[in-house]
C-alpha positions as a Python dict, from the first residue, in 0.01 Angstrom:
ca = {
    (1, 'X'): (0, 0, 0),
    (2, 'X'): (-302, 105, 238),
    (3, 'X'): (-584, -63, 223),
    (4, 'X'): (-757, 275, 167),
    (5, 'X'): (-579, 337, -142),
    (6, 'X'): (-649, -5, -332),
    (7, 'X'): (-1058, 56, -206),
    (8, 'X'): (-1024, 444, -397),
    (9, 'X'): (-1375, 483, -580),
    (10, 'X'): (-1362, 494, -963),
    (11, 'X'): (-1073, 294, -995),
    (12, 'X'): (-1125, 46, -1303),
    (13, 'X'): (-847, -139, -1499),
    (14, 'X'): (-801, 17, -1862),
    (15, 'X'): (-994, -167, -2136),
    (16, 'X'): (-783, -450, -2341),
    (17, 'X'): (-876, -283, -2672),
    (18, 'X'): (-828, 56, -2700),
    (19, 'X'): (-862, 315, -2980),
    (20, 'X'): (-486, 307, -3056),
    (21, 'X'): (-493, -145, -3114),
    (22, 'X'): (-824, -79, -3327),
    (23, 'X'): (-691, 144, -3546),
    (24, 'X'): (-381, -60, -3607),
    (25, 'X'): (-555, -410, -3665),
    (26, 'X'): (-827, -212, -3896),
    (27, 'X'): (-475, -72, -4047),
    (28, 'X'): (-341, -353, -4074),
    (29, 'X'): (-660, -585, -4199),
    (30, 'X'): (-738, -306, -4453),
    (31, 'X'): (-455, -372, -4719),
    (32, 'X'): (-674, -709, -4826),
    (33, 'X'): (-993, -668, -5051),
    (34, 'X'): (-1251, -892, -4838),
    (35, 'X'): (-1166, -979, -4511),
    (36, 'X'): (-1387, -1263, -4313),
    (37, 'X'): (-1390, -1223, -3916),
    (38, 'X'): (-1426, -1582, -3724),
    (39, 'X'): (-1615, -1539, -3418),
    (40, 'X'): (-1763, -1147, -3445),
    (41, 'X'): (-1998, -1198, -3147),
    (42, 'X'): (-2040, -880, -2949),
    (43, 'X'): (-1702, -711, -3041),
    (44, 'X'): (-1830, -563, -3367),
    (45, 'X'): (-1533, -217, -3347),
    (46, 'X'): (-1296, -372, -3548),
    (47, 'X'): (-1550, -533, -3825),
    (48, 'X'): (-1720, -165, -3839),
    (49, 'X'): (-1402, 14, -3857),
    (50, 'X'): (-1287, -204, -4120),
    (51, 'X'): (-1625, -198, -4321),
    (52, 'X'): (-1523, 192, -4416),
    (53, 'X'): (-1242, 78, -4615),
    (54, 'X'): (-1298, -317, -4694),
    (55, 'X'): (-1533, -558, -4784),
    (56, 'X'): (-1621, -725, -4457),
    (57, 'X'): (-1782, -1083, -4383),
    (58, 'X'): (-1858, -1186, -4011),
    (59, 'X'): (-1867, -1561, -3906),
    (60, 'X'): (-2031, -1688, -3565),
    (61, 'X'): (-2163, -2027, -3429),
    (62, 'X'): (-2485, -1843, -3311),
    (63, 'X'): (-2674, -1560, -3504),
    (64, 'X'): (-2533, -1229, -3455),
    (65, 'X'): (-2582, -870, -3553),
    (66, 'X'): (-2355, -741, -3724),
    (67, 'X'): (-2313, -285, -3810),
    (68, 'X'): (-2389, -173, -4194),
    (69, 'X'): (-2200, -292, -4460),
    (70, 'X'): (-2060, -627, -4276),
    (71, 'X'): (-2237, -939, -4441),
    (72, 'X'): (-2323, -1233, -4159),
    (73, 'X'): (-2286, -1572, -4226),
    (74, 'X'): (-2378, -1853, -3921),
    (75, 'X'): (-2140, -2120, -3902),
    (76, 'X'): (-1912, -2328, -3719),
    (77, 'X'): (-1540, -2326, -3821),
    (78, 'X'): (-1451, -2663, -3647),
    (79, 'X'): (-1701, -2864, -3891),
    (80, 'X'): (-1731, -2554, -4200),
    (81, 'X'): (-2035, -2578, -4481),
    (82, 'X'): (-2011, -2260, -4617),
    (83, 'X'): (-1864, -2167, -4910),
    (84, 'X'): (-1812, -1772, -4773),
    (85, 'X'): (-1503, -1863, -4669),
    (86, 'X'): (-1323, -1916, -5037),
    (87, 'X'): (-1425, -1513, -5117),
    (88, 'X'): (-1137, -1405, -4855),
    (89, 'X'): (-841, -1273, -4907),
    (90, 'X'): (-767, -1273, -4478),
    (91, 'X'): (-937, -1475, -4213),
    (92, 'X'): (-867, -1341, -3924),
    (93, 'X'): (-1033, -1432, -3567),
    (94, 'X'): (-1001, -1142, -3254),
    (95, 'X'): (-892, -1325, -2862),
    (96, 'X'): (-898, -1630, -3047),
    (97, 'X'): (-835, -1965, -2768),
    (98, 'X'): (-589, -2232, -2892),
    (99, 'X'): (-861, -2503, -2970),
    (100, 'X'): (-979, -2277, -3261),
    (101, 'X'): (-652, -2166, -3434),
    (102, 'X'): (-575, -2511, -3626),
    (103, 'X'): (-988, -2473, -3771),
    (104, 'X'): (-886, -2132, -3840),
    (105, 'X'): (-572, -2180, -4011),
    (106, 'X'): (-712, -2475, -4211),
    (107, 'X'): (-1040, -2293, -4321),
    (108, 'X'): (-783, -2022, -4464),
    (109, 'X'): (-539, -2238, -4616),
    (110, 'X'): (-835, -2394, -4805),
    (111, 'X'): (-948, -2041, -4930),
    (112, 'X'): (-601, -1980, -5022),
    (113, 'X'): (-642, -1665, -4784),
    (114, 'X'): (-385, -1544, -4485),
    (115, 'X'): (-452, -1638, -4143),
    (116, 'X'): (-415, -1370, -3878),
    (117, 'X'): (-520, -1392, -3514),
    (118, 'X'): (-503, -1255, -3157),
    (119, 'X'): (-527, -1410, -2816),
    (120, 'X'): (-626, -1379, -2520),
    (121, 'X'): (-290, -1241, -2271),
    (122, 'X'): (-81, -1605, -2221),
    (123, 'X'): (-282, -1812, -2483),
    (124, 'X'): (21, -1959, -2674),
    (125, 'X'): (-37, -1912, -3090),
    (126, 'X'): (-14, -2337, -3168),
    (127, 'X'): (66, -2306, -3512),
    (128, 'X'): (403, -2210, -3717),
    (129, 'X'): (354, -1804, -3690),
    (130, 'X'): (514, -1455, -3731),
    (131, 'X'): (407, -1215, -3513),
    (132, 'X'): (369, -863, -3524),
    (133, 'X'): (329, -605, -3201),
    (134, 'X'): (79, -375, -3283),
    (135, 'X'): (-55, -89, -2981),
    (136, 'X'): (-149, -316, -2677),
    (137, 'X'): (-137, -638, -2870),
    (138, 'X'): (0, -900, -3077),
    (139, 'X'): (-96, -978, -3415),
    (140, 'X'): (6, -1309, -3573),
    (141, 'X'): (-18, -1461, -3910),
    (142, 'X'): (32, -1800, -3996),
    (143, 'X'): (329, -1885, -4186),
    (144, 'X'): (215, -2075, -4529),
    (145, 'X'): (538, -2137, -4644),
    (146, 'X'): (623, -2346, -4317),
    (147, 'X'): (337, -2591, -4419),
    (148, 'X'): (134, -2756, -4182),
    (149, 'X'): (105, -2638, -3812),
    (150, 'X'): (287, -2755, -3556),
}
């Protein structure tokens, strides 16, 4: 390829989530009564989305804002003192990196809730999972009959 085509104005790579993977993780998420999102930050589309049709509670580290109708709770998954986490059906954590998915999976087993997560494109899912391909990404769930992760 020229080295005029690859410097083409208005060229941008497409965005990682588009309209099509929101709907089907808010499809997906929706089936469960109260659903608590680890690590909301900035990406609020899916936690909106799903605050139409679910009860929706949004976790961070650092204080966030969060759209009508999601509650906010600040805290840290990797050392938890909430009690939020026990009114969840799902826990479920968007482009979440390895390091987090054992907190993740143990602050849902504890709740007695499902565990569902993305990554970020290569990150490898660390515990036992099952995955399911959803529009432009992977959804995974933790498998509670397995037992512990790996």
């Amino acid at each position: 390829m020229h080295r005029k085509e690859l410097e083409r104005t208005g060229y941008k790579y497409p965005d990682v989530t588009t309209s099509r993977t929101r709907e089907a993780l808010v499809d997906r998420l929706a089936s469960y009564e109260t659903v608590i999102e680890i690590g909301i930050g900035a990406r609020t589309d899916v936690a909106t989305a799903l605050a139409n049709r679910t009860e929706v509670i949004a976790v961070d580290v650092q204080e966030c804002s969060v759209p009508p109708g999601v509650t906010f709770v600040r805290d840290d998954i990797t050392a938890p003192q909430s009690a939020v986490y026990t009114r969840g059906d799902a826990v479920y954590a968007l482009n979440c990196p390895p390091e987090l998915q054992r907190p993740l999976w143990s602050i849902a087993r504890n709740a007695n809730a499902d565990c569902l997560f993305t990554t970020l494109g290569n990150d490898p899912a660390l515990p036992n999972v099952e995955s399911e391909t959803l529009p432009g990404e992977t959804l995974f769930r933790v498998h509670t009959e397995r037992g512990e992760p790996v």
